[in-house]
mmCIF file of C-alpha atoms in Angstrom:
data_model
loop_
_atom_site.group_PDB
_atom_site.id
_atom_site.type_symbol
_atom_site.label_atom_id
_atom_site.label_comp_id
_atom_site.label_asym_id
_atom_site.label_seq_id
_atom_site.Cartn_x
_atom_site.Cartn_y
_atom_site.Cartn_z
ATOM 1 C CA PRO A 1 30.511 11.611 -16.393
ATOM 2 C CA LYS A 2 30.278 8.121 -15.048
ATOM 3 C CA SER A 3 27.332 5.977 -16.560
ATOM 4 C CA CYS A 4 26.250 2.568 -15.276
ATOM 5 C CA THR A 5 24.692 -0.566 -16.729
ATOM 6 C CA PRO A 6 22.400 -2.832 -15.013
ATOM 7 C CA ARG A 7 23.692 -5.796 -13.198
ATOM 8 C CA TRP A 8 20.401 -7.733 -13.673
ATOM 9 C CA ILE A 9 17.026 -7.104 -15.229
ATOM 10 C CA ASP A 10 13.768 -8.661 -14.063
ATOM 11 C CA ASN A 11 12.458 -11.328 -16.272
ATOM 12 C CA ASN A 12 8.676 -11.586 -16.266
ATOM 13 C CA SER A 13 8.362 -15.320 -16.768
ATOM 14 C CA GLY A 14 10.044 -18.322 -15.649
ATOM 15 C CA ILE A 15 9.578 -21.405 -13.485
ATOM 16 C CA PRO A 16 9.500 -21.045 -9.756
ATOM 17 C CA THR A 17 12.836 -21.984 -8.277
ATOM 18 C CA GLY A 18 12.427 -21.859 -4.426
ATOM 19 C CA PRO A 19 13.152 -22.052 -1.548
ATOM 20 C CA VAL A 20 11.973 -18.288 -1.118
ATOM 21 C CA ASP A 21 12.365 -15.715 1.461
ATOM 22 C CA ALA A 22 9.238 -13.676 1.057
ATOM 23 C CA GLY A 23 11.024 -10.522 2.765
ATOM 24 C CA SER A 24 13.638 -10.297 0.205
ATOM 25 C CA LEU A 25 11.529 -10.589 -2.927
ATOM 26 C CA HIS A 26 10.970 -7.661 -5.225
ATOM 27 C CA PHE A 27 7.768 -8.020 -7.438
ATOM 28 C CA SER A 28 6.589 -7.289 -10.974
ATOM 29 C CA TYR A 29 3.533 -8.319 -12.956
ATOM 30 C CA GLY A 30 3.632 -10.529 -16.061
ATOM 31 C CA GLY A 31 1.108 -12.490 -18.214
ATOM 32 C CA TYR A 32 -0.313 -12.068 -21.648
ATOM 33 C CA SER A 33 -2.937 -10.275 -23.565
ATOM 34 C CA PHE A 34 -5.043 -11.529 -26.593
ATOM 35 C CA ARG A 35 -8.014 -9.790 -28.151
ATOM 36 C CA ASN A 36 -8.401 -7.361 -25.435
ATOM 37 C CA ASN A 37 -8.074 -9.885 -22.825
ATOM 38 C CA GLU A 38 -5.382 -10.331 -20.211
ATOM 39 C CA GLN A 39 -4.055 -12.818 -17.887
ATOM 40 C CA VAL A 40 -2.258 -11.427 -15.014
ATOM 41 C CA TYR A 41 0.557 -13.148 -12.832
ATOM 42 C CA LEU A 42 2.428 -11.584 -9.880
ATOM 43 C CA LEU A 43 6.137 -12.675 -9.894
ATOM 44 C CA GLY A 44 8.533 -12.435 -7.076
ATOM 45 C CA HIS A 45 12.249 -12.093 -7.948
ATOM 46 C CA PRO A 46 14.957 -13.117 -5.372
ATOM 47 C CA SER A 47 17.731 -10.850 -4.201
ATOM 48 C CA PRO A 48 19.960 -10.157 -7.022
ATOM 49 C CA GLU A 49 22.825 -11.650 -5.004
ATOM 50 C CA THR A 50 21.360 -15.165 -5.565
ATOM 51 C CA PRO A 51 23.403 -17.510 -7.855
ATOM 52 C CA ALA A 52 20.698 -17.193 -10.607
ATOM 53 C CA CYS A 53 20.947 -13.646 -10.767
ATOM 54 C CA ILE A 54 24.726 -13.169 -10.283
ATOM 55 C CA ALA A 55 24.989 -15.564 -13.379
ATOM 56 C CA ALA A 56 22.634 -13.147 -15.314
ATOM 57 C CA VAL A 57 25.443 -10.431 -15.854
ATOM 58 C CA SER A 58 25.770 -7.775 -18.499
ATOM 59 C CA GLY A 59 21.971 -6.945 -18.290
ATOM 60 C CA ALA A 60 20.830 -10.397 -18.746
ATOM 61 C CA ALA A 61 17.323 -11.432 -17.339
ATOM 62 C CA CYS A 62 17.270 -12.459 -13.658
ATOM 63 C CA PRO A 63 14.603 -15.151 -13.446
ATOM 64 C CA ALA A 64 11.559 -15.038 -11.152
ATOM 65 C CA GLY A 65 11.754 -17.362 -8.236
ATOM 66 C CA TRP A 66 8.192 -17.216 -7.050
ATOM 67 C CA GLN A 67 4.897 -16.688 -9.099
ATOM 68 C CA THR A 68 1.204 -16.798 -8.787
ATOM 69 C CA TYR A 69 -1.826 -16.428 -11.019
ATOM 70 C CA LEU A 70 -4.266 -13.394 -10.024
ATOM 71 C CA GLY A 71 -6.863 -13.478 -12.718
ATOM 72 C CA GLY A 72 -8.026 -12.293 -16.090
ATOM 73 C CA GLY A 73 -10.480 -10.001 -17.930
ATOM 74 C CA SER A 74 -10.357 -7.058 -20.242
ATOM 75 C CA SER A 75 -6.965 -5.520 -20.566
ATOM 76 C CA GLY A 76 -6.104 -2.755 -17.939
ATOM 77 C CA GLY A 77 -7.074 -4.518 -14.733
ATOM 78 C CA THR A 78 -6.092 -2.948 -11.381
ATOM 79 C CA THR A 79 -3.040 -4.103 -9.416
ATOM 80 C CA ALA A 80 -0.687 -2.640 -6.802
ATOM 81 C CA VAL A 81 2.518 -3.099 -5.293
ATOM 82 C CA PRO A 82 2.077 -5.976 -2.943
ATOM 83 C CA ALA A 83 2.699 -6.054 0.853
ATOM 84 C CA VAL A 84 4.593 -8.791 2.675
ATOM 85 C CA ALA A 85 4.677 -9.717 6.382
ATOM 86 C CA GLY A 86 5.049 -12.890 8.280
ATOM 87 C CA GLY A 87 6.069 -14.815 5.010
ATOM 88 C CA ALA A 88 2.929 -14.073 3.333
ATOM 89 C CA VAL A 89 2.384 -11.911 0.361
ATOM 90 C CA TYR A 90 -0.805 -9.767 0.031
ATOM 91 C CA ALA A 91 -2.006 -8.585 -3.508
ATOM 92 C CA ILE A 92 -5.078 -7.278 -5.246
ATOM 93 C CA TYR A 93 -6.543 -7.485 -8.635
ATOM 94 C CA GLY A 94 -9.617 -5.968 -10.109
ATOM 95 C CA PRO A 95 -10.693 -6.922 -13.664
ATOM 96 C CA VAL A 96 -11.953 -3.957 -16.040
ATOM 97 C CA GLY A 97 -15.572 -3.979 -16.334
ATOM 98 C CA VAL A 98 -16.119 -5.936 -13.194
ATOM 99 C CA ASN A 99 -17.796 -4.055 -10.291
ATOM 100 C CA GLY A 100 -15.529 -5.647 -7.713
ATOM 101 C CA GLY A 101 -11.991 -7.253 -7.179
ATOM 102 C CA SER A 102 -10.171 -9.548 -4.878
ATOM 103 C CA LEU A 103 -7.542 -9.349 -2.101
ATOM 104 C CA PHE A 104 -5.227 -12.485 -1.954
ATOM 105 C CA ALA A 105 -2.823 -13.813 0.589
ATOM 106 C CA PHE A 106 -0.204 -16.081 -0.706
ATOM 107 C CA ASP A 107 2.501 -18.264 0.887
ATOM 108 C CA GLY A 108 5.630 -16.147 0.167
ATOM 109 C CA THR A 109 7.955 -18.990 1.475
ATOM 110 C CA ASN A 110 6.825 -21.622 -1.076
ATOM 111 C CA ALA A 111 7.906 -21.152 -4.865
ATOM 112 C CA ALA A 112 4.586 -22.204 -6.055
ATOM 113 C CA ALA A 113 2.791 -19.506 -4.071
ATOM 114 C CA PRO A 114 -0.174 -21.491 -2.772
ATOM 115 C CA GLN A 115 -3.066 -19.342 -1.856
ATOM 116 C CA LEU A 116 -3.868 -18.964 1.912
ATOM 117 C CA TRP A 117 -7.115 -17.073 1.610
ATOM 118 C CA SER A 118 -8.952 -14.613 -0.459
ATOM 119 C CA ALA A 119 -11.692 -11.813 0.054
ATOM 120 C CA ALA A 120 -14.010 -10.255 -2.370
ATOM 121 C CA LEU A 121 -14.184 -6.558 -2.392
ATOM 122 C CA PRO A 122 -17.670 -4.891 -2.900
ATOM 123 C CA GLY A 123 -16.371 -2.503 -5.392
ATOM 124 C CA PRO A 124 -13.356 -1.810 -7.637
ATOM 125 C CA PRO A 125 -10.057 -1.843 -5.801
ATOM 126 C CA THR A 126 -7.862 1.063 -5.211
ATOM 127 C CA ARG A 127 -4.049 0.701 -5.999
ATOM 128 C CA SER A 128 -2.762 0.197 -2.594
ATOM 129 C CA VAL A 129 -2.441 -2.567 -0.022
ATOM 130 C CA VAL A 130 -0.411 -2.275 3.399
ATOM 131 C CA VAL A 131 -0.046 -4.622 6.327
ATOM 132 C CA SER A 132 1.008 -4.230 9.922
ATOM 133 C CA ARG A 133 0.455 -5.832 13.334
ATOM 134 C CA GLY A 134 -1.773 -8.574 11.917
ATOM 135 C CA VAL A 135 -4.136 -6.374 9.823
ATOM 136 C CA VAL A 136 -3.932 -5.957 6.051
ATOM 137 C CA VAL A 137 -5.871 -2.924 4.441
ATOM 138 C CA THR A 138 -6.877 -2.071 1.168
ATOM 139 C CA GLY A 139 -9.500 0.114 -0.414
ATOM 140 C CA TYR A 140 -12.408 -0.069 -2.969
ATOM 141 C CA ASN A 141 -14.639 2.376 -4.762
ATOM 142 C CA ALA A 142 -18.389 2.546 -4.065
ATOM 143 C CA PRO A 143 -21.379 4.699 -5.100
ATOM 144 C CA ASP A 144 -21.021 6.769 -2.020
ATOM 145 C CA GLY A 145 -17.134 7.076 -2.493
ATOM 146 C CA GLU A 146 -14.084 5.329 -1.533
ATOM 147 C CA HIS A 147 -13.674 3.129 1.527
ATOM 148 C CA MET A 148 -10.699 1.470 3.256
ATOM 149 C CA VAL A 149 -11.302 -1.987 4.591
ATOM 150 C CA GLY A 150 -9.366 -4.081 6.830
ATOM 151 C CA PHE A 151 -8.821 -8.024 7.096
ATOM 152 C CA ASP A 152 -7.319 -10.401 9.583
ATOM 153 C CA ALA A 153 -3.852 -11.013 8.091
ATOM 154 C CA THR A 154 -3.517 -14.471 9.444
ATOM 155 C CA GLY A 155 -6.605 -15.589 7.855
ATOM 156 C CA SER A 156 -8.302 -16.455 11.282
ATOM 157 C CA VAL A 157 -10.861 -14.011 12.364
ATOM 158 C CA GLY A 158 -13.794 -13.780 9.912
ATOM 159 C CA CYS A 159 -12.534 -16.419 7.729
ATOM 160 C CA GLY A 160 -13.634 -19.992 6.691
ATOM 161 C CA GLY A 161 -14.390 -22.503 4.091
ATOM 162 C CA SER A 162 -12.093 -24.451 1.806
ATOM 163 C CA PRO A 163 -10.649 -22.668 -0.084
ATOM 164 C CA LYS A 164 -10.620 -20.086 2.785
ATOM 165 C CA VAL A 165 -12.573 -16.816 2.199
ATOM 166 C CA CYS A 166 -12.357 -13.768 4.570
ATOM 167 C CA THR A 167 -14.761 -11.115 5.421
ATOM 168 C CA PRO A 168 -13.813 -7.511 6.562
ATOM 169 C CA LEU A 169 -13.186 -6.765 10.160
ATOM 170 C CA TRP A 170 -14.228 -3.206 9.528
ATOM 171 C CA SER A 171 -14.491 -0.621 6.826
ATOM 172 C CA THR A 172 -14.053 3.151 6.946
ATOM 173 C CA ASP A 173 -16.441 5.834 6.315
ATOM 174 C CA ALA A 174 -16.791 6.930 2.608
ATOM 175 C CA VAL A 175 -15.006 9.910 1.105
ATOM 176 C CA SER A 176 -16.391 11.023 -2.313
ATOM 177 C CA GLY A 177 -15.064 13.563 -4.719
ATOM 178 C CA ALA A 178 -11.569 13.680 -3.531
ATOM 179 C CA THR A 179 -8.181 12.217 -4.768
ATOM 180 C CA SER A 180 -6.643 9.723 -2.472
ATOM 181 C CA ALA A 181 -3.126 8.495 -1.925
ATOM 182 C CA ALA A 182 -1.608 5.208 -0.564
ATOM 183 C CA PRO A 183 -2.231 4.707 3.144
ATOM 184 C CA ALA A 184 0.152 3.885 5.859
ATOM 185 C CA LEU A 185 -0.115 1.571 8.763
ATOM 186 C CA ALA A 186 1.954 2.087 11.975
ATOM 187 C CA ASN A 187 1.528 1.283 15.509
ATOM 188 C CA GLY A 188 -2.095 0.210 15.262
ATOM 189 C CA VAL A 189 -3.297 3.309 13.456
ATOM 190 C CA LEU A 190 -4.325 3.644 9.616
ATOM 191 C CA TYR A 191 -3.238 6.903 8.162
ATOM 192 C CA ARG A 192 -5.233 7.893 5.052
ATOM 193 C CA SER A 193 -4.552 10.872 2.654
ATOM 194 C CA VAL A 194 -7.755 11.945 0.908
ATOM 195 C CA GLY A 195 -8.317 15.168 -0.772
ATOM 196 C CA SER A 196 -7.125 17.974 1.411
ATOM 197 C CA GLN A 197 -7.058 15.953 4.572
ATOM 198 C CA LEU A 198 -4.983 13.336 6.547
ATOM 199 C CA ARG A 199 -7.143 11.129 8.489
ATOM 200 C CA ALA A 200 -6.317 8.595 11.219
ATOM 201 C CA TYR A 201 -8.195 5.516 12.170
ATOM 202 C CA ASP A 202 -7.937 2.740 14.603
ATOM 203 C CA ALA A 203 -6.542 -0.247 12.530
ATOM 204 C CA HIS A 204 -7.816 -2.780 14.877
ATOM 205 C CA GLY A 205 -11.656 -1.549 14.555
ATOM 206 C CA VAL A 206 -12.143 -0.684 18.181
ATOM 207 C CA THR A 207 -12.183 3.133 18.824
ATOM 208 C CA ASN A 208 -14.679 5.212 16.873
ATOM 209 C CA CYS A 209 -15.937 1.999 15.234
ATOM 210 C CA SER A 210 -19.413 0.466 15.683
ATOM 211 C CA GLY A 211 -22.223 -1.222 13.884
ATOM 212 C CA THR A 212 -22.900 -4.500 11.939
ATOM 213 C CA PRO A 213 -21.153 -4.546 9.633
ATOM 214 C CA LYS A 214 -18.492 -2.558 11.417
ATOM 215 C CA VAL A 215 -17.844 0.888 10.276
ATOM 216 C CA CYS A 216 -14.881 3.150 11.731
ATOM 217 C CA PHE A 217 -14.694 6.964 11.610
ATOM 218 C CA PRO A 218 -11.535 9.146 12.076
ATOM 219 C CA LEU A 219 -9.726 9.370 15.601
ATOM 220 C CA TRP A 220 -8.455 12.800 14.254
ATOM 221 C CA LYS A 221 -8.036 14.878 11.324
ATOM 222 C CA ALA A 222 -5.541 17.318 9.813
ATOM 223 C CA PHE A 223 -6.188 19.810 6.928
ATOM 224 C CA VAL A 224 -3.094 20.086 4.944
ATOM 225 C CA GLY A 225 -3.557 21.439 1.386
ATOM 226 C CA PRO A 226 -4.879 20.106 -1.974
ATOM 227 C CA ASN A 227 -3.930 16.488 -3.043
ATOM 228 C CA VAL A 228 -2.329 15.342 0.119
ATOM 229 C CA SER A 229 0.511 12.935 -0.495
ATOM 230 C CA ALA A 230 0.887 9.327 0.906
ATOM 231 C CA PRO A 231 1.794 9.675 4.464
ATOM 232 C CA ALA A 232 5.183 8.612 5.893
ATOM 233 C CA VAL A 233 5.549 7.675 9.514
ATOM 234 C CA ALA A 234 8.614 7.899 11.602
ATOM 235 C CA ASN A 235 9.718 8.972 15.104
ATOM 236 C CA GLY A 236 6.329 9.656 16.359
ATOM 237 C CA LEU A 237 5.322 11.848 13.525
ATOM 238 C CA VAL A 238 3.417 11.548 10.292
ATOM 239 C CA TYR A 239 4.700 13.459 7.286
ATOM 240 C CA VAL A 240 2.587 14.750 4.578
ATOM 241 C CA SER A 241 2.926 17.217 1.730
ATOM 242 C CA SER A 242 0.378 18.721 -0.863
ATOM 243 C CA SER A 243 0.369 20.274 -4.348
ATOM 244 C CA ASP A 244 0.544 23.948 -2.941
ATOM 245 C CA GLY A 245 4.078 23.052 -1.685
ATOM 246 C CA THR A 246 3.011 22.554 1.970
ATOM 247 C CA VAL A 247 5.037 20.101 3.961
ATOM 248 C CA GLU A 248 3.912 19.171 7.413
ATOM 249 C CA ALA A 249 4.769 16.735 10.503
ATOM 250 C CA ILE A 250 1.929 16.045 12.628
ATOM 251 C CA ASP A 251 1.727 14.120 16.016
ATOM 252 C CA ALA A 252 1.155 10.543 14.909
ATOM 253 C CA ALA A 253 -0.602 9.778 18.206
ATOM 254 C CA GLY A 254 -3.089 12.746 17.731
ATOM 255 C CA ILE A 255 -2.438 14.524 21.002
ATOM 256 C CA ALA A 256 -0.009 17.374 20.581
ATOM 257 C CA GLN A 257 -1.436 20.329 18.715
ATOM 258 C CA CYS A 258 -4.648 18.497 18.515
ATOM 259 C CA SER A 259 -8.034 19.772 19.776
ATOM 260 C CA ALA A 260 -9.684 17.394 22.468
ATOM 261 C CA THR A 261 -13.167 18.503 21.225
ATOM 262 C CA THR A 262 -13.037 18.925 17.401
ATOM 263 C CA ARG A 263 -10.323 16.138 17.018
ATOM 264 C CA VAL A 264 -8.411 18.320 14.516
ATOM 265 C CA CYS A 265 -4.778 18.532 14.447
ATOM 266 C CA SER A 266 -2.344 21.149 13.407
ATOM 267 C CA ALA A 267 1.297 20.724 12.402
ATOM 268 C CA LEU A 268 4.260 20.524 14.815
ATOM 269 C CA TRP A 269 6.477 21.515 12.104
ATOM 270 C CA ASP A 270 5.826 22.801 8.506
ATOM 271 C CA THR A 271 7.367 24.512 5.674
ATOM 272 C CA ASN A 272 6.611 25.290 2.012
ATOM 273 C CA VAL A 273 8.923 24.202 -0.852
ATOM 274 C CA GLY A 274 7.614 26.692 -3.425
ATOM 275 C CA ALA A 275 6.033 24.102 -5.820
ATOM 276 C CA ALA A 276 3.922 20.801 -5.741
ATOM 277 C CA ALA A 277 5.640 18.393 -3.211
ATOM 278 C CA GLY A 278 5.361 14.622 -3.838
ATOM 279 C CA ALA A 279 5.302 11.675 -1.186
ATOM 280 C CA ILE A 280 7.980 12.177 1.426
ATOM 281 C CA GLU A 281 10.557 9.661 2.508
ATOM 282 C CA VAL A 282 12.206 9.496 5.953
ATOM 283 C CA ASP A 283 15.447 7.857 6.434
ATOM 284 C CA ASN A 284 18.582 7.976 8.653
ATOM 285 C CA GLY A 285 17.740 11.224 10.239
ATOM 286 C CA ARG A 286 16.492 13.055 7.198
ATOM 287 C CA VAL A 287 13.228 14.094 5.718
ATOM 288 C CA TYR A 288 13.268 13.909 1.851
ATOM 289 C CA VAL A 289 10.690 15.887 -0.220
ATOM 290 C CA PRO A 290 10.585 15.454 -4.056
ATOM 291 C CA VAL A 291 9.527 18.871 -5.643
ATOM 292 C CA ALA A 292 7.799 19.315 -9.006
ATOM 293 C CA ASP A 293 10.513 21.597 -10.177
ATOM 294 C CA GLY A 294 12.854 18.728 -10.415
ATOM 295 C CA THR A 295 14.717 19.214 -7.122
ATOM 296 C CA VAL A 296 14.619 17.238 -3.800
ATOM 297 C CA SER A 297 14.579 19.246 -0.622
ATOM 298 C CA VAL A 298 16.086 17.520 2.416
ATOM 299 C CA TYR A 299 15.537 18.386 6.080
ATOM 300 C CA ALA A 300 16.705 17.236 9.433
ATOM 301 C CA LEU A 301 14.220 15.536 11.636
ATOM 302 C CA PRO A 302 12.053 18.217 13.470
#
């Protein structure tokens, strides 16, 4: 049978080369460790069709074209796949043994990655960061549970000083004793999978949000099954799965099949794949569900 060898491999070092298109970067982490300490860098690699990568044939290293320093501490700090929007790159870093972490916004169009703004998180960060419609969202752990927190992606509202530091626009209610998955942002709504629930929040911090500092509560909930997967949003539906094999599609607007009093939604479409199901992908009119038995179940859009 046919086998393939890499055209290129990311090289976790190098000198930034620029100019850079942040939307075409793919990211990796590099740095070094010594005596149980680490220094962490975020590296952006350009499209493999760029001249430097085309020259790196036969599995040679494709050099980074963009990089920035995130911080250091004891080995094993928390990082996440960064989010990109409007030419900016959003990343998190939380050192081991420190009760906190940071959210950073960097210029993704400049190879030297100058920092646009930063924000201190009041607890260790979760491994997720998402951005959409001018809001960037990440999470942190606190004594009362896990919170999601939103910031102005442009670094304008709630931000000041030099270097610029931002404070949250809002945070969500805490959820304790439950496993969470990476959230999704779409059409001004934050979709949060935690424990057996899918929860939806106003990503702009208006509806069901109040107080100083502002705390947001769910617009609606859905009870899916144990260990709900990261949500996928497409065609007006939000797709989730769980470790008991349940796969559901729920009205992303929280209207159809949703109670006006309890604000609990039920599925518009569901199935069971017979084993633990992973995070769903939706593409080109198909719903792809990875299954723990090593198969992938594929469905037409409901």
